[in-house]
Coordinates of C-alpha atoms in Angstrom, one line a residue:
M13 CA 198.1 38.1 -16.1
A14 CA 197.3 35.7 -18.5
A15 CA 193.8 34.0 -18.1
E16 CA 195.4 30.6 -17.2
D17 CA 197.2 32.3 -14.2
K18 CA 194.2 33.9 -12.5
H19 CA 192.3 30.4 -12.7
K20 CA 195.5 29.0 -11.1
D21 CA 195.7 31.5 -8.5
E22 CA 192.1 30.6 -8.1
A23 CA 192.3 27.7 -7.3
L24 CA 195.0 28.3 -4.6
R25 CA 192.7 31.6 -2.7
E26 CA 191.7 31.2 0.9
L27 CA 188.6 32.7 1.6
Q28 CA 188.3 34.9 4.9
L29 CA 184.8 33.7 6.9
D30 CA 185.5 36.4 10.1
S31 CA 188.4 38.4 11.6
T32 CA 189.2 38.6 15.1
Q33 CA 191.6 41.4 16.9
V34 CA 193.4 40.1 19.1
Y35 CA 195.3 42.6 20.1
R36 CA 196.3 46.2 19.2
G37 CA 199.2 47.9 20.4
H38 CA 201.1 51.2 19.2
F39 CA 201.3 50.5 15.8
L40 CA 200.7 46.5 15.5
D41 CA 197.8 44.9 15.1
V42 CA 196.9 41.0 15.6
R43 CA 194.1 39.1 13.7
R44 CA 193.2 35.7 14.2
D45 CA 190.7 34.9 11.4
R46 CA 189.0 31.7 10.2
I47 CA 188.8 30.5 6.5
R48 CA 188.3 28.4 3.9
L49 CA 190.6 26.3 2.0
P50 CA 190.8 25.7 -1.6
D51 CA 189.1 22.3 -1.1
G52 CA 186.3 24.1 1.2
A53 CA 187.8 22.5 4.6
E54 CA 188.0 25.4 7.1
A55 CA 191.6 26.4 9.1
A56 CA 192.8 29.7 11.1
R57 CA 195.6 32.6 9.6
E58 CA 196.5 34.4 12.4
Y59 CA 198.6 37.7 11.0
I60 CA 199.9 40.7 11.7
V61 CA 198.8 44.1 10.4
H62 CA 200.9 46.4 9.6
P63 CA 200.4 50.0 8.3
G64 CA 203.5 49.8 5.9
A65 CA 207.3 51.4 5.9
V66 CA 209.6 52.7 3.5
M67 CA 214.0 51.8 3.0
V68 CA 216.1 54.5 2.0
V69 CA 219.4 53.3 0.4
P70 CA 221.8 57.1 0.9
L71 CA 224.9 56.9 -1.5
L72 CA 227.0 59.2 -1.0
D73 CA 228.6 60.6 -3.5
D74 CA 232.4 58.9 -3.2
G75 CA 229.9 55.3 -3.9
R76 CA 230.1 54.6 0.2
L77 CA 226.7 54.1 2.1
L78 CA 224.8 55.9 4.7
M79 CA 223.8 53.0 7.1
E80 CA 222.6 52.7 11.0
R81 CA 224.0 50.4 13.6
Q82 CA 220.8 50.2 16.3
Y83 CA 220.2 47.7 18.7
R84 CA 216.9 45.5 17.8
Y85 CA 215.4 44.3 21.1
P86 CA 213.9 41.2 19.6
M87 CA 217.1 40.1 18.2
G88 CA 219.1 41.4 21.5
R89 CA 221.8 42.3 19.3
V90 CA 222.5 45.9 17.4
M91 CA 221.7 45.3 14.2
L92 CA 223.3 46.9 10.6
E93 CA 220.1 49.1 8.5
F94 CA 220.1 51.3 5.5
P95 CA 217.4 54.1 7.2
A96 CA 213.7 53.1 7.5
G97 CA 210.9 53.8 8.9
K98 CA 206.7 53.7 9.3
L99 CA 204.8 55.0 7.7
D100 CA 202.5 57.7 9.1
A101 CA 198.3 57.1 8.4
G102 CA 198.2 58.6 5.0
E103 CA 201.9 59.8 4.2
A104 CA 202.4 58.8 0.8
P105 CA 206.0 56.7 0.3
L106 CA 208.0 58.8 -1.0
R107 CA 207.4 61.6 1.8
C108 CA 208.3 59.0 4.4
A109 CA 211.4 57.9 2.7
R110 CA 212.0 61.5 3.2
R111 CA 211.7 63.1 6.2
E112 CA 212.9 59.3 7.3
L113 CA 216.3 60.5 6.1
L114 CA 216.0 63.4 7.6
E115 CA 215.4 63.2 10.6
E116 CA 217.6 59.2 11.4
T117 CA 220.8 60.5 9.8
G118 CA 220.7 64.8 9.1
Y119 CA 221.0 64.2 5.4
S120 CA 219.1 65.4 2.3
A121 CA 219.0 64.2 -1.1
R122 CA 219.0 65.8 -4.4
E123 CA 217.8 62.9 -6.1
W124 CA 215.2 60.2 -5.1
A125 CA 214.1 56.5 -7.3
H126 CA 212.1 54.3 -6.3
A127 CA 213.1 50.7 -6.4
G128 CA 209.9 48.8 -5.9
V129 CA 208.2 47.1 -2.6
L130 CA 209.7 44.0 -0.5
H131 CA 206.9 41.7 1.3
N132 CA 209.4 40.5 4.5
A133 CA 207.2 38.3 6.6
I134 CA 204.3 37.2 3.8
A135 CA 203.5 33.9 6.1
Y136 CA 202.3 36.0 9.5
S137 CA 202.3 40.0 8.5
D138 CA 201.2 42.3 5.2
E139 CA 203.5 44.6 5.7
G140 CA 205.0 45.7 2.7
I141 CA 208.1 48.4 2.2
E142 CA 208.7 50.5 0.0
I143 CA 212.1 50.8 -1.2
F144 CA 213.8 54.4 -2.1
F145 CA 217.2 55.2 -3.2
A146 CA 218.7 58.2 -2.6
R147 CA 221.8 60.3 -4.3
G148 CA 223.4 64.1 -4.1
L149 CA 223.0 64.2 -0.5
T150 CA 223.6 66.8 2.0
A151 CA 224.8 66.0 5.5
G152 CA 222.6 68.5 8.5
E153 CA 220.9 67.8 11.5
R154 CA 219.3 64.5 12.8
R155 CA 216.0 64.9 14.1
L156 CA 215.5 61.4 16.5
D157 CA 212.3 60.4 17.8
E158 CA 212.7 60.8 21.5
G159 CA 213.6 56.7 22.3
E160 CA 215.2 56.8 19.4
F161 CA 219.1 55.1 19.5
L162 CA 221.5 54.8 16.9
D163 CA 224.8 55.3 14.9
L164 CA 225.8 56.2 11.6
V165 CA 228.1 54.3 9.5
T166 CA 229.5 54.4 6.3
H167 CA 230.2 50.9 3.9
T168 CA 230.8 50.9 0.6
P169 CA 229.4 48.0 -1.7
A170 CA 232.2 45.6 -1.7
E171 CA 232.0 46.0 2.7
L172 CA 228.8 45.1 2.7
D173 CA 228.7 41.9 0.0
A174 CA 231.4 40.6 3.0
L175 CA 229.0 41.4 5.5
A176 CA 226.1 39.7 4.2
A177 CA 228.6 36.7 2.9
S178 CA 230.2 36.2 6.8
G179 CA 226.6 36.3 8.1
A180 CA 227.1 39.6 9.6
M181 CA 224.1 41.3 8.5
T182 CA 221.3 39.5 8.5
D183 CA 218.3 42.4 7.9
A184 CA 216.3 41.3 5.2
K185 CA 215.5 44.7 3.9
T186 CA 218.8 45.7 3.9
L187 CA 220.1 42.8 2.2
I188 CA 216.9 43.2 0.0
G189 CA 218.8 46.9 -0.8
L190 CA 222.1 45.7 -1.1
L191 CA 221.0 43.2 -4.0
W192 CA 218.8 45.8 -5.9
L193 CA 222.2 47.8 -5.2
Q194 CA 224.0 45.0 -7.1
R195 CA 221.7 44.7 -9.8
W196 CA 221.5 48.2 -10.7
Q197 CA 225.4 48.8 -10.7
A198 CA 225.3 45.6 -12.6
G199 CA 223.5 47.7 -15.2
A200 CA 221.0 45.0 -14.8
W201 CA 218.1 46.5 -12.7
V202 CA 216.7 50.1 -13.9
L203 CA 216.2 53.0 -11.3
D204 CA 214.5 56.1 -12.5
W205 CA 215.9 58.5 -10.8
Q206 CA 214.0 62.2 -10.6
P207 CA 215.0 65.4 -8.4
A208 CA 213.3 66.4 -5.0
A209 CA 210.3 68.3 -4.9

């Protein structure tokens, strides 16, 4: 980052004065901070501290994508998503991606590529979702967590594009995964494939 950009960033920085934990649940940590704004005034920021997560874009040999249909309680409906899950404390993102793919779908992958990270709710959460691609899939047995219910489905990239265009598929991480897939398939973005360890 250029020195000029760093200076511009510093001119926008908000300084934490104190922090209060408002709620601590099984996996969410809600905070309310008192901050100093760039002009010296004070304000409050409420946000969620999140342990981080992974999402896997599983590519079947025939070009279709392995997807999940899962009821999401806050939305009150079934959502179409790529497999994803929360990082356990101290867990490496690739290890989590491999675990989640196996647990939720029963598949393991011969090759993996780390695409990047997305921050899907920057106004109220620090959650980062690490995006992985998996190919050379081999079917196995699912190991769903207790209380986890989901259906596996497959779609072509064109079908997913149509679902996104119509508004039928609205999950942010899945839309970003589709974008990354399309850019990679077009040759515009690179994926560095590595064999599974």
